[in-house]
XYZ file of C-alpha atoms in Angstrom:
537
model
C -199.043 -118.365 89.450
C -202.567 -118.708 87.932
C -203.382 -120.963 85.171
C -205.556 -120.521 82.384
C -208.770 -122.177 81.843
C -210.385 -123.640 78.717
C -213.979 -122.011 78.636
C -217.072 -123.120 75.946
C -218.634 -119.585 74.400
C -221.752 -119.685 72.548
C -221.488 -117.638 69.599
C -224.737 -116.609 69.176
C -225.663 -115.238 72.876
C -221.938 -115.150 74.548
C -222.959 -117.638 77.163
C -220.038 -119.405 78.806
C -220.254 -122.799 79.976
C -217.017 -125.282 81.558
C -217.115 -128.253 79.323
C -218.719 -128.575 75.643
C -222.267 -129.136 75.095
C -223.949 -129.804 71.632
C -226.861 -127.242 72.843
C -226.670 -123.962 74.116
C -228.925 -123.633 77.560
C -229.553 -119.983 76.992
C -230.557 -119.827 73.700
C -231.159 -123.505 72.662
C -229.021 -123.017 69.984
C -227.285 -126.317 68.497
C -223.389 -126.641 67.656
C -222.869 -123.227 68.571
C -220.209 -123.433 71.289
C -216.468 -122.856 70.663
C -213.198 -123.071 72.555
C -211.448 -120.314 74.113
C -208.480 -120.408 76.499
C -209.047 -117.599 78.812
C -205.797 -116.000 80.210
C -205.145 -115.184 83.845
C -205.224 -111.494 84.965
C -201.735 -109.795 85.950
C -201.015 -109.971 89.397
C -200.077 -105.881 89.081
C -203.225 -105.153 88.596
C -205.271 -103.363 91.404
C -209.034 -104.037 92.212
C -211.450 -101.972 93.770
C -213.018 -103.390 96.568
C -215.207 -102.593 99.745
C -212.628 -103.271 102.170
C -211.198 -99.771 101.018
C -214.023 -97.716 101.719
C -214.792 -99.504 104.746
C -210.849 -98.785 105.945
C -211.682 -94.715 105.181
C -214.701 -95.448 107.689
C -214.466 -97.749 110.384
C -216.816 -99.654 112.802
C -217.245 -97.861 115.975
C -216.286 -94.131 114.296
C -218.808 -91.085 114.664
C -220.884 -91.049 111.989
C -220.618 -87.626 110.202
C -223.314 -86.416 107.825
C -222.191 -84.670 104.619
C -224.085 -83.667 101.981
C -223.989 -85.902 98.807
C -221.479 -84.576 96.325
C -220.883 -85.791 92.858
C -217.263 -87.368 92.423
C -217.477 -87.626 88.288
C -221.348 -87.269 87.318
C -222.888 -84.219 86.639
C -225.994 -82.898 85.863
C -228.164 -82.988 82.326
C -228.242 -79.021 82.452
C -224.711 -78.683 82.404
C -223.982 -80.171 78.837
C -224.151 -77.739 76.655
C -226.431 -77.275 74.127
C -224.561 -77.792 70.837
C -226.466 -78.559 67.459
C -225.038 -82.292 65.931
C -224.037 -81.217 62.349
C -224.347 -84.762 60.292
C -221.943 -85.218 57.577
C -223.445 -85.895 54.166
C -222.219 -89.277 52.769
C -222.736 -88.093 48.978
C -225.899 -90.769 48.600
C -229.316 -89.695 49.494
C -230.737 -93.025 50.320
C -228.033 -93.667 52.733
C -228.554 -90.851 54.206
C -232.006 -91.552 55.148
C -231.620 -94.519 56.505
C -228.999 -92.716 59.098
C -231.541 -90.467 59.595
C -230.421 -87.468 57.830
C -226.713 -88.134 57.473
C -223.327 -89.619 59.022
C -223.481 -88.383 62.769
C -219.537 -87.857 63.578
C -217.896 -90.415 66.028
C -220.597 -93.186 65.440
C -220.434 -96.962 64.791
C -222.118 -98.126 61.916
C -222.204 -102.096 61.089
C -223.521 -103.549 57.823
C -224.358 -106.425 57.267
C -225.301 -109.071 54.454
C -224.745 -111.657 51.988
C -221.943 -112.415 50.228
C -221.620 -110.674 46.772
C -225.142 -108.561 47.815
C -222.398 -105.068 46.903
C -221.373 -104.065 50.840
C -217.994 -103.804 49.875
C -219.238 -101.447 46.350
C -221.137 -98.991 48.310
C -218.690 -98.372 50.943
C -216.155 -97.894 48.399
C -218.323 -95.791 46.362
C -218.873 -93.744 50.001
C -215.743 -93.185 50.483
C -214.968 -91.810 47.137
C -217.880 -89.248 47.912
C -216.541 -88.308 51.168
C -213.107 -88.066 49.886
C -214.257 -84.696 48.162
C -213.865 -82.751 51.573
C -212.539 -85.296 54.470
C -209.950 -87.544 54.862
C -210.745 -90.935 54.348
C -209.216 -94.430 55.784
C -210.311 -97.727 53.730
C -208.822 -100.705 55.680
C -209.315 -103.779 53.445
C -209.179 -107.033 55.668
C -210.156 -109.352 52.662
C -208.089 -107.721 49.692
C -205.018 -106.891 48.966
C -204.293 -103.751 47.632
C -204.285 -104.545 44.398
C -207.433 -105.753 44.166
C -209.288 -102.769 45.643
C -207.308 -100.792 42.884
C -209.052 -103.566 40.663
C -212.532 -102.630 41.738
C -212.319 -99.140 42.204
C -211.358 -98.507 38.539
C -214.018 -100.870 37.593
C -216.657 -98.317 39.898
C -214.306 -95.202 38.536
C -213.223 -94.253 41.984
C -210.599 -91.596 41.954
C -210.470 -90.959 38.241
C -210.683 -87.528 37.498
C -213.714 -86.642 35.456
C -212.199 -83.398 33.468
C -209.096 -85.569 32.054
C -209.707 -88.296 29.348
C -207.914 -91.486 29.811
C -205.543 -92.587 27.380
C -206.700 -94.266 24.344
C -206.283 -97.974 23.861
C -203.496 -99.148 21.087
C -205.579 -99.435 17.637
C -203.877 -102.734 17.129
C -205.513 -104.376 20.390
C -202.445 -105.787 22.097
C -202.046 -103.672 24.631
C -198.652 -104.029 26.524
C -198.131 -103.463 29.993
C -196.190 -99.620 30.025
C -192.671 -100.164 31.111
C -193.504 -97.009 33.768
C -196.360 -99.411 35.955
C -195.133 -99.576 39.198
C -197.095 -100.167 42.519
C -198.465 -97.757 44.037
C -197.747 -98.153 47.724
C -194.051 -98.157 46.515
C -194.304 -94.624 44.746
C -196.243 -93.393 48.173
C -193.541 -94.248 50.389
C -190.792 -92.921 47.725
C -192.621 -89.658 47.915
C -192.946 -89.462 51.960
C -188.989 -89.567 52.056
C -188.398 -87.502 49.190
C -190.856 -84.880 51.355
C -188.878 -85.807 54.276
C -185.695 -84.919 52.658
C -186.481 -81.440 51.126
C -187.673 -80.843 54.970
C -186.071 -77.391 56.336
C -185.047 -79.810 59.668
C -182.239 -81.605 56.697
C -180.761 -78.364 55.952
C -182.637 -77.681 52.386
C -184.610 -75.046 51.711
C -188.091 -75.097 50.087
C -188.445 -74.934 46.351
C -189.237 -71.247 44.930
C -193.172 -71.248 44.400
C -193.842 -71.791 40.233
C -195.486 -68.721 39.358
C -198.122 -71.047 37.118
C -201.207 -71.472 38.830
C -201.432 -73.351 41.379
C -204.014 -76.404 40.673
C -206.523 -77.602 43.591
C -205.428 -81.068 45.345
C -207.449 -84.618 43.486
C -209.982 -85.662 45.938
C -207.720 -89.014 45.285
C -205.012 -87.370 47.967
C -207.667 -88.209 51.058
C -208.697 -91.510 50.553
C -205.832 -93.626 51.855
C -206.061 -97.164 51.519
C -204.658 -99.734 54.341
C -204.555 -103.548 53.773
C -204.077 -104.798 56.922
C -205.497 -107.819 59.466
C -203.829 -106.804 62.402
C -205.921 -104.966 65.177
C -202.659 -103.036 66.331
C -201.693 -101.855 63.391
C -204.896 -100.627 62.442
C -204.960 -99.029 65.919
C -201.887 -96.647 65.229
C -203.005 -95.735 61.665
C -206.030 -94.219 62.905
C -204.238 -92.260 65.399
C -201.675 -91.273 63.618
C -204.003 -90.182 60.554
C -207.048 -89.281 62.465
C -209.456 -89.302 59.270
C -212.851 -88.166 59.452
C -214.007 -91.695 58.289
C -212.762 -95.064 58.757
C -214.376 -98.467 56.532
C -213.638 -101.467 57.843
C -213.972 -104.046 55.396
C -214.504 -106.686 57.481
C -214.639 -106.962 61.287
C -214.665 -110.901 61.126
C -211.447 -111.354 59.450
C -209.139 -108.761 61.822
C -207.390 -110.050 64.720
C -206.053 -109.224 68.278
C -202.769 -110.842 68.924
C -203.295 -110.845 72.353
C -205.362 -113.151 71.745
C -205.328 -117.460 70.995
C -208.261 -117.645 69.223
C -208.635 -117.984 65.504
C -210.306 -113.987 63.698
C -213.653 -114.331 63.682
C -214.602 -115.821 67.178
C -216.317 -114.532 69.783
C -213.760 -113.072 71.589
C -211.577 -111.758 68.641
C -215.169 -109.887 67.639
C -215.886 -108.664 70.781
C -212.165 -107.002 71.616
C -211.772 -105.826 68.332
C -214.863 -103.933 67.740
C -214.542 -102.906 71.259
C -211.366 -101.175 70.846
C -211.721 -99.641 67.728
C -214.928 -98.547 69.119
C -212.877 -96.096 72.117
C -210.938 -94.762 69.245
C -213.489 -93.928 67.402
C -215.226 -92.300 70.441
C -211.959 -90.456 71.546
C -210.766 -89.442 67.823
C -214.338 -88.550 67.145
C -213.828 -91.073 63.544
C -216.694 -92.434 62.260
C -216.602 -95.626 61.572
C -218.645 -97.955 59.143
C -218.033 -101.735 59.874
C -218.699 -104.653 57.427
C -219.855 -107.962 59.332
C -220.452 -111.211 58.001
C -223.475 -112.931 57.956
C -224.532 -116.851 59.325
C -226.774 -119.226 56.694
C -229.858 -117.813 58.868
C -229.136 -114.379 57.881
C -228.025 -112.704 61.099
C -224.407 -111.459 61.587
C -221.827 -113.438 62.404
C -220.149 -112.943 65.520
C -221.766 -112.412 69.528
C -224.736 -110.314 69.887
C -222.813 -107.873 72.176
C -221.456 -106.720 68.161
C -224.986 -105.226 67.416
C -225.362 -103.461 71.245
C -221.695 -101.935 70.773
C -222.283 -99.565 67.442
C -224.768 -97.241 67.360
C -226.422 -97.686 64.016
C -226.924 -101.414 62.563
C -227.584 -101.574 58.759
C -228.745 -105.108 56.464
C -227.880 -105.049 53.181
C -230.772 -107.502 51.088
C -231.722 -107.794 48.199
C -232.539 -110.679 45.193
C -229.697 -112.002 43.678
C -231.816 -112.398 40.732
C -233.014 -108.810 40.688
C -230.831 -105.325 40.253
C -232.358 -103.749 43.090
C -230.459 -103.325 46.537
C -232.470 -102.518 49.901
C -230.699 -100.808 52.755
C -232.348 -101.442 55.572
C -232.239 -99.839 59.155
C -232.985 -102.409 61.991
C -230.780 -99.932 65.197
C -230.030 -96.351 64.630
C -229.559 -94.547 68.160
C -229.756 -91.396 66.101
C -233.101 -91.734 63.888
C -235.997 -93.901 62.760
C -235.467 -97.762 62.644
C -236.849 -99.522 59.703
C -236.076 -97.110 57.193
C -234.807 -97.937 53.500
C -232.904 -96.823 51.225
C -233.024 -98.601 47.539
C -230.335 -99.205 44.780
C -229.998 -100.559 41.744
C -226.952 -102.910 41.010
C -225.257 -101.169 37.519
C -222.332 -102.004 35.523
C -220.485 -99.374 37.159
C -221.456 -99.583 40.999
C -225.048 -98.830 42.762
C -226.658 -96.282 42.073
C -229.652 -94.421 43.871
C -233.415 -94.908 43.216
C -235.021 -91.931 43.792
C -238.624 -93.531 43.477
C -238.944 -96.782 44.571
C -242.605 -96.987 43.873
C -242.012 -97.240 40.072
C -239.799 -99.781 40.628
C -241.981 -102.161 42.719
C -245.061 -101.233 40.312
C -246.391 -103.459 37.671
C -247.878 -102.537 34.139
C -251.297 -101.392 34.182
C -251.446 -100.548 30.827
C -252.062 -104.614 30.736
C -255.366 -105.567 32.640
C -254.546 -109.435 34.456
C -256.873 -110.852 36.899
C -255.353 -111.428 40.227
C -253.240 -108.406 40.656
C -254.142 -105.883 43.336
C -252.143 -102.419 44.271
C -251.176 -101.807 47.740
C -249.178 -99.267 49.743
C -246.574 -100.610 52.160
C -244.983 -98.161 54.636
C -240.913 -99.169 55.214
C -240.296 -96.625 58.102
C -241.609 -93.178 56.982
C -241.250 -94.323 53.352
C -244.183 -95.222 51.513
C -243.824 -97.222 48.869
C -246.294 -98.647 46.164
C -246.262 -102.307 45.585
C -248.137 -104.767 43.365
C -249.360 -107.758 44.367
C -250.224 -110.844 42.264
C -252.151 -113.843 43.060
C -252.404 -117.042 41.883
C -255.266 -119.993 42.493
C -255.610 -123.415 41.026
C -257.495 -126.623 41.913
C -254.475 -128.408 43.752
C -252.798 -131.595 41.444
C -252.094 -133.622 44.805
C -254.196 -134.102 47.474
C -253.100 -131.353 49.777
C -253.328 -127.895 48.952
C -249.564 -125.939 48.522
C -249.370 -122.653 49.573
C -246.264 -120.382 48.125
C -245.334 -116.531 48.904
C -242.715 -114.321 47.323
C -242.004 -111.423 49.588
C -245.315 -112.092 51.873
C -245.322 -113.500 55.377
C -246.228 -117.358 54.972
C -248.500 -117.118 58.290
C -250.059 -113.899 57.245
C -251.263 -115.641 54.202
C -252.723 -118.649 55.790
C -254.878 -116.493 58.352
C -255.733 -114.429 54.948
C -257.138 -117.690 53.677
C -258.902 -119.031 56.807
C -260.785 -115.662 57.130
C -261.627 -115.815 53.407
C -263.017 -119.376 53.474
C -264.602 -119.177 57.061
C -266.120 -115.066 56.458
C -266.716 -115.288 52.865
C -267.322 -118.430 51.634
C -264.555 -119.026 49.226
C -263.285 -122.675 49.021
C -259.732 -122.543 49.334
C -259.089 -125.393 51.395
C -258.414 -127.520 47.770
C -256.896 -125.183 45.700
C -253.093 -124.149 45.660
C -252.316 -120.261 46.065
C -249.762 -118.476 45.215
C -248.940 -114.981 46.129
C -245.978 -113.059 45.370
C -245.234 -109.495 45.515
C -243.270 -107.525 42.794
C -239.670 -107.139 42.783
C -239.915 -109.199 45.233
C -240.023 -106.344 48.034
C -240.544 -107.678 51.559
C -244.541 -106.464 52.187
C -244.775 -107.597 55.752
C -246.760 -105.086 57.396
C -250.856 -106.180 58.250
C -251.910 -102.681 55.996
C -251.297 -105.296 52.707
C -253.820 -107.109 53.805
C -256.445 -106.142 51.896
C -254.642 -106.384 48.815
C -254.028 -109.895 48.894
C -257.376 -111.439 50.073
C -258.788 -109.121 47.136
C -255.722 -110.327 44.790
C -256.815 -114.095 46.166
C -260.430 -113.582 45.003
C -259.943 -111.951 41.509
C -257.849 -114.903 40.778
C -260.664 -116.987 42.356
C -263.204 -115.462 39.890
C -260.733 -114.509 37.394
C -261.442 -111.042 37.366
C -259.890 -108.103 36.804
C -259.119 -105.490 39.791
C -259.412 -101.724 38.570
C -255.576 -100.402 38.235
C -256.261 -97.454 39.494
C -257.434 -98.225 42.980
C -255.479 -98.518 46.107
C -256.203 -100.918 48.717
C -254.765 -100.383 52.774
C -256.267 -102.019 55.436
C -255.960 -104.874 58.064
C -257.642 -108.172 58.111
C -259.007 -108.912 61.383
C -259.956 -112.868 62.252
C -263.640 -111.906 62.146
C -263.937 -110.171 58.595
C -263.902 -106.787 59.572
C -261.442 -104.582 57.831
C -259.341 -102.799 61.127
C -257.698 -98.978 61.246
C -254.109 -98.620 59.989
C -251.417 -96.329 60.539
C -249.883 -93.004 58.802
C -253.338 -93.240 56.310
C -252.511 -89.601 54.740
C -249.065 -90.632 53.548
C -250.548 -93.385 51.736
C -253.068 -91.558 49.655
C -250.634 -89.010 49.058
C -248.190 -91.211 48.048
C -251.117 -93.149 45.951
C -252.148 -89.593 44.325
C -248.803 -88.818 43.142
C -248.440 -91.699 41.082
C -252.157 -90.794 39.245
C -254.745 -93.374 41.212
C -258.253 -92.471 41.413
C -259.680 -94.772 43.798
C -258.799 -95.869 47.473
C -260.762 -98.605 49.317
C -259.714 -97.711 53.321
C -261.078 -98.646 56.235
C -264.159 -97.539 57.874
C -263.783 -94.863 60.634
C -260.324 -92.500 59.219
C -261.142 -89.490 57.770
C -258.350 -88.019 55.495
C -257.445 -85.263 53.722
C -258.837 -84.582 50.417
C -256.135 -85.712 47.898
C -258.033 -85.399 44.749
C -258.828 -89.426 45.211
C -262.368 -90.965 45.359
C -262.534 -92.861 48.714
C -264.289 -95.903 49.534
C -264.420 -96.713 53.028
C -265.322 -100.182 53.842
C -265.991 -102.138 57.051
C -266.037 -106.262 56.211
C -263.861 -107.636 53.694
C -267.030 -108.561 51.706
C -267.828 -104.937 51.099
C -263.901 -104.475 49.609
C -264.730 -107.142 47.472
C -268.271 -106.088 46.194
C -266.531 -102.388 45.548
C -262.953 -103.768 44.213
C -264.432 -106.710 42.039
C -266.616 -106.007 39.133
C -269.387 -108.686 38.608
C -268.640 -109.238 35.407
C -265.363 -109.788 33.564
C -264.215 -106.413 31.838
C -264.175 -107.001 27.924
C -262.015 -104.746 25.597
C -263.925 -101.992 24.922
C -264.009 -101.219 28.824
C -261.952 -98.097 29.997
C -260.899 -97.759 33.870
């Protein structure tokens, strides 16, 4: 009889290794190895292995050419052509990050940090979807209870046309001798149903002749909390919704298995088995994962390759705003985002972002700049602000709030090497606002000019736009998607956009400065002397 075997399994890559190391020697990660006993297959089990086909034909046999024939693949032009109807998930933003809606039978994961609201939207989904599908919310982390906590909080499944009772006048208000819990009154009504069933020999009630009234959307959201992979298993068959959250895929286990929920292996079998359910029940479901302290998600990589759409929830825990963002979607356009705001009843949608992430400019401040940064197919308008100051120690600090760190550096080395500004001495700090990630090379030229009108203390014209990449020599380089950014820029009422030399666009109604060194941005951005109050932009 075969014994089992203690392996090592990295749980960032899924390498496996015979004895413990302190560093992984695929990925160099450190303290990222953990013990699993790996079980011996059953002896029952039958392998496929050349020695059959080679007993079917033998050494020495007359070789006999047949044409090749397919055993189970078949040919690209025999699938049908059928159109993939998405499902609408009730919020628009989500929606375009899936790329136009819930495709059924997919995988979606989402990830995040604790307390960043996964748990709220999905909720707040499901009560959408509830409206015309049946709807399976298995809570891993909470009982019962307190999902029926949080949903009343987020007013999921209270009906809208009915007022709710009115609170005592006096203020004590005393528990109603009729509370009872609600998984008890389900299963009393399942075997009431059962009994009135024409198989127990009664007969159906006579029909009221009042009006029949339309079933709550409540009736199809069904609630499971449950940690147990099997059991979650036979619910889904047995109530085959058309959606299935689970809330979280780090805390459900296999039994099969010795390992403690959340390991490698307990991720990888789990995900993978719900996964052929899904696939076979055509479900959709939308998977909550953990993240680590460096802000991917917890759990093998082989997690992210096994759904089909992999979503990051971010966002400042300072701030209201939420950003969905898309970083895998097998079934539209990665990088996409959708943004929320964080209300005293739930998330709700932000329809334009651009206001959000755009300052004042009523208020003239030097050192403030206006860029557009494109998340996906999303543009998006964004303000940037920097700061400079003669440095207190003797080493300059350099700070950024939602700009790349090494982006800003080369920004500064081109601007003191191309330009002549001494920056070398003086601290800078640039931050954009809402503190919206603005990683893309088009924001460039918004914060070298940002950097210098703070250098000068001057005062950028509000209504100009600024897109373009910094190359190492000076020169101001192409970008992409140009027309959606002026568009975008018109929309929102500015007059002026400093682009790069060389792209023609549209005419938008917008005066366009094309430019060709980063010197001639800031000669047409910068006035040469410091606007007073009786100046109009």
């Amino acid at each position: 009889m075969a014994k089992s075997r203690t392996l090592y399994v990295c749980h960032e890559c899924g390498a496996e290794f015979p004895q413990y190391f302190g560093r992984c020697s695929a990925c160099h990660a450190w303290n990222s190895l953990e013990e699993q006993v790996e079980q011996p297959p059953p002896t029952s089990l039958q392998r496929f292995s050349w020695s059959n086909l080679s007993a079917e034909h033998p050494e020495g046999s007359p070789e006999v050419t047949k044409p090749g024939q397919p055993r189970s693949s078949f040919r690209l032009s025999q699938i049908s052509d059928q159109s993939q109807s998405r499902m609408p998930s009730g919020y628009g933003e989500l929606d375009r990050v899936l790329g136009g809606g819930i495709v059924p039978g997919s995988l979606v994961l989402i990830g995040g940090e604790p307390g960043i609201g996964k748990s709220t939207l999905l909720l707040q989904v499901a009560n959408r979807l509830s409206h015309s599908s049946r709807v399976l919310y298995v809570s891993a982390e909470e009982s019962g209870q307190q999902v029926k906590l949080r949903s009343q909080r987020l007013g999921v499944g209270v009906d809208e046309e009915t007022d709710p009772s009115p609170e005592p006048e006096n203020g004590n208000s005393q528990p109603s001798a009729t509370t009872v819990d609600p998984f008890s009154e389900q299963l009393k009504g399942r075997r009431q149903k059962k009994s009135n069933s024409p198989e127990n020999g009664q007969k159906n009630p006579p029909p009221k002749s009042e009006s029949v009234t339309p079933q709550h959307h409540e009736d199809n959201l069904y609630l499971l909390p449950e940690t147990d992979l099997e059991v979650i298993l036979r619910e889904l068959e047995s109530l085959k919704p058309q959606l299935a959250v689970i809330d979280s895929i780090q805390t459900i286990y296999f039994a099969s298995l010795t390992s403690a929920p959340g390991s490698v292996a307990q991720v990888r079998e789990c995900t993978s088995a719900l996964m052929q359910v899904a696939k076979r029940e055509n479900i959709t479901l939308l998977i909550v994962g953990h993240v680590t302290k460096d802000g991917g998600i917890a759990g093998p990589r082989v997690l992210e390759h096994l759904v089909d759409t992999v979503l990051y929830f971010e966002g400042d825990r300072f701030a209201s705003h939420r950003l969905l963002r898309s970083m895998k979607n097998r079934f539209g356009a990665t990088h996409e985002i959708g943004v929320f705001e964080m209300v005293a009843h739930g998330l709700k949608e932000v329809s334009n972002p651009s206001e959000l992430f755009l300052g004042n400019r009523d208020e003239f401040a030097p050192g403030t700049s206006t860029v557009v940064a494109l998340e996906g197919t999303r543009p998006i308008v964004v303000e940037i602000q920097a700061l400079v100051s003669p440095a207190s120690y003797g080493s300059a600090r350099r700070a950024t709030t939602g700009v790349d760190s090494s982006r800003l550096l080369q920004i500064l080395a081109v601007l003191e090497k191309r330009v002549g500004i001494p920056l070398s001495k003086l601290d800078a700090y640039v931050a954009s606002v809402g503190g919206l990630k603005v990683e893309e090379p088009a924001a460039d030229l918004g914060i070298a000019i940002a950097i210098v009108a703070s250098f000068r203390d001057r005062v950028v014209d509000p209504r100009t736009i600024l897109i373009g990449e910094i190359g190492l020599g000076g020169q101001v380089r192409p970008v992409s998607q140009l027309e959606l950014r002026l568009r975008e820029a018109a929309k929102l009422g500015f007059k002026r956009a400093i682009i790069p030399r060389g792209q023609s666009p549209a005419d938008l109604g917008l005066q366009i400065l094309p430019v060709g060194k980063v010197i001639d941005a800031i000669i047409a951005s910068i006035p040469a002397q410091p606007p007073t109050l009786n100046d109009e932009f």
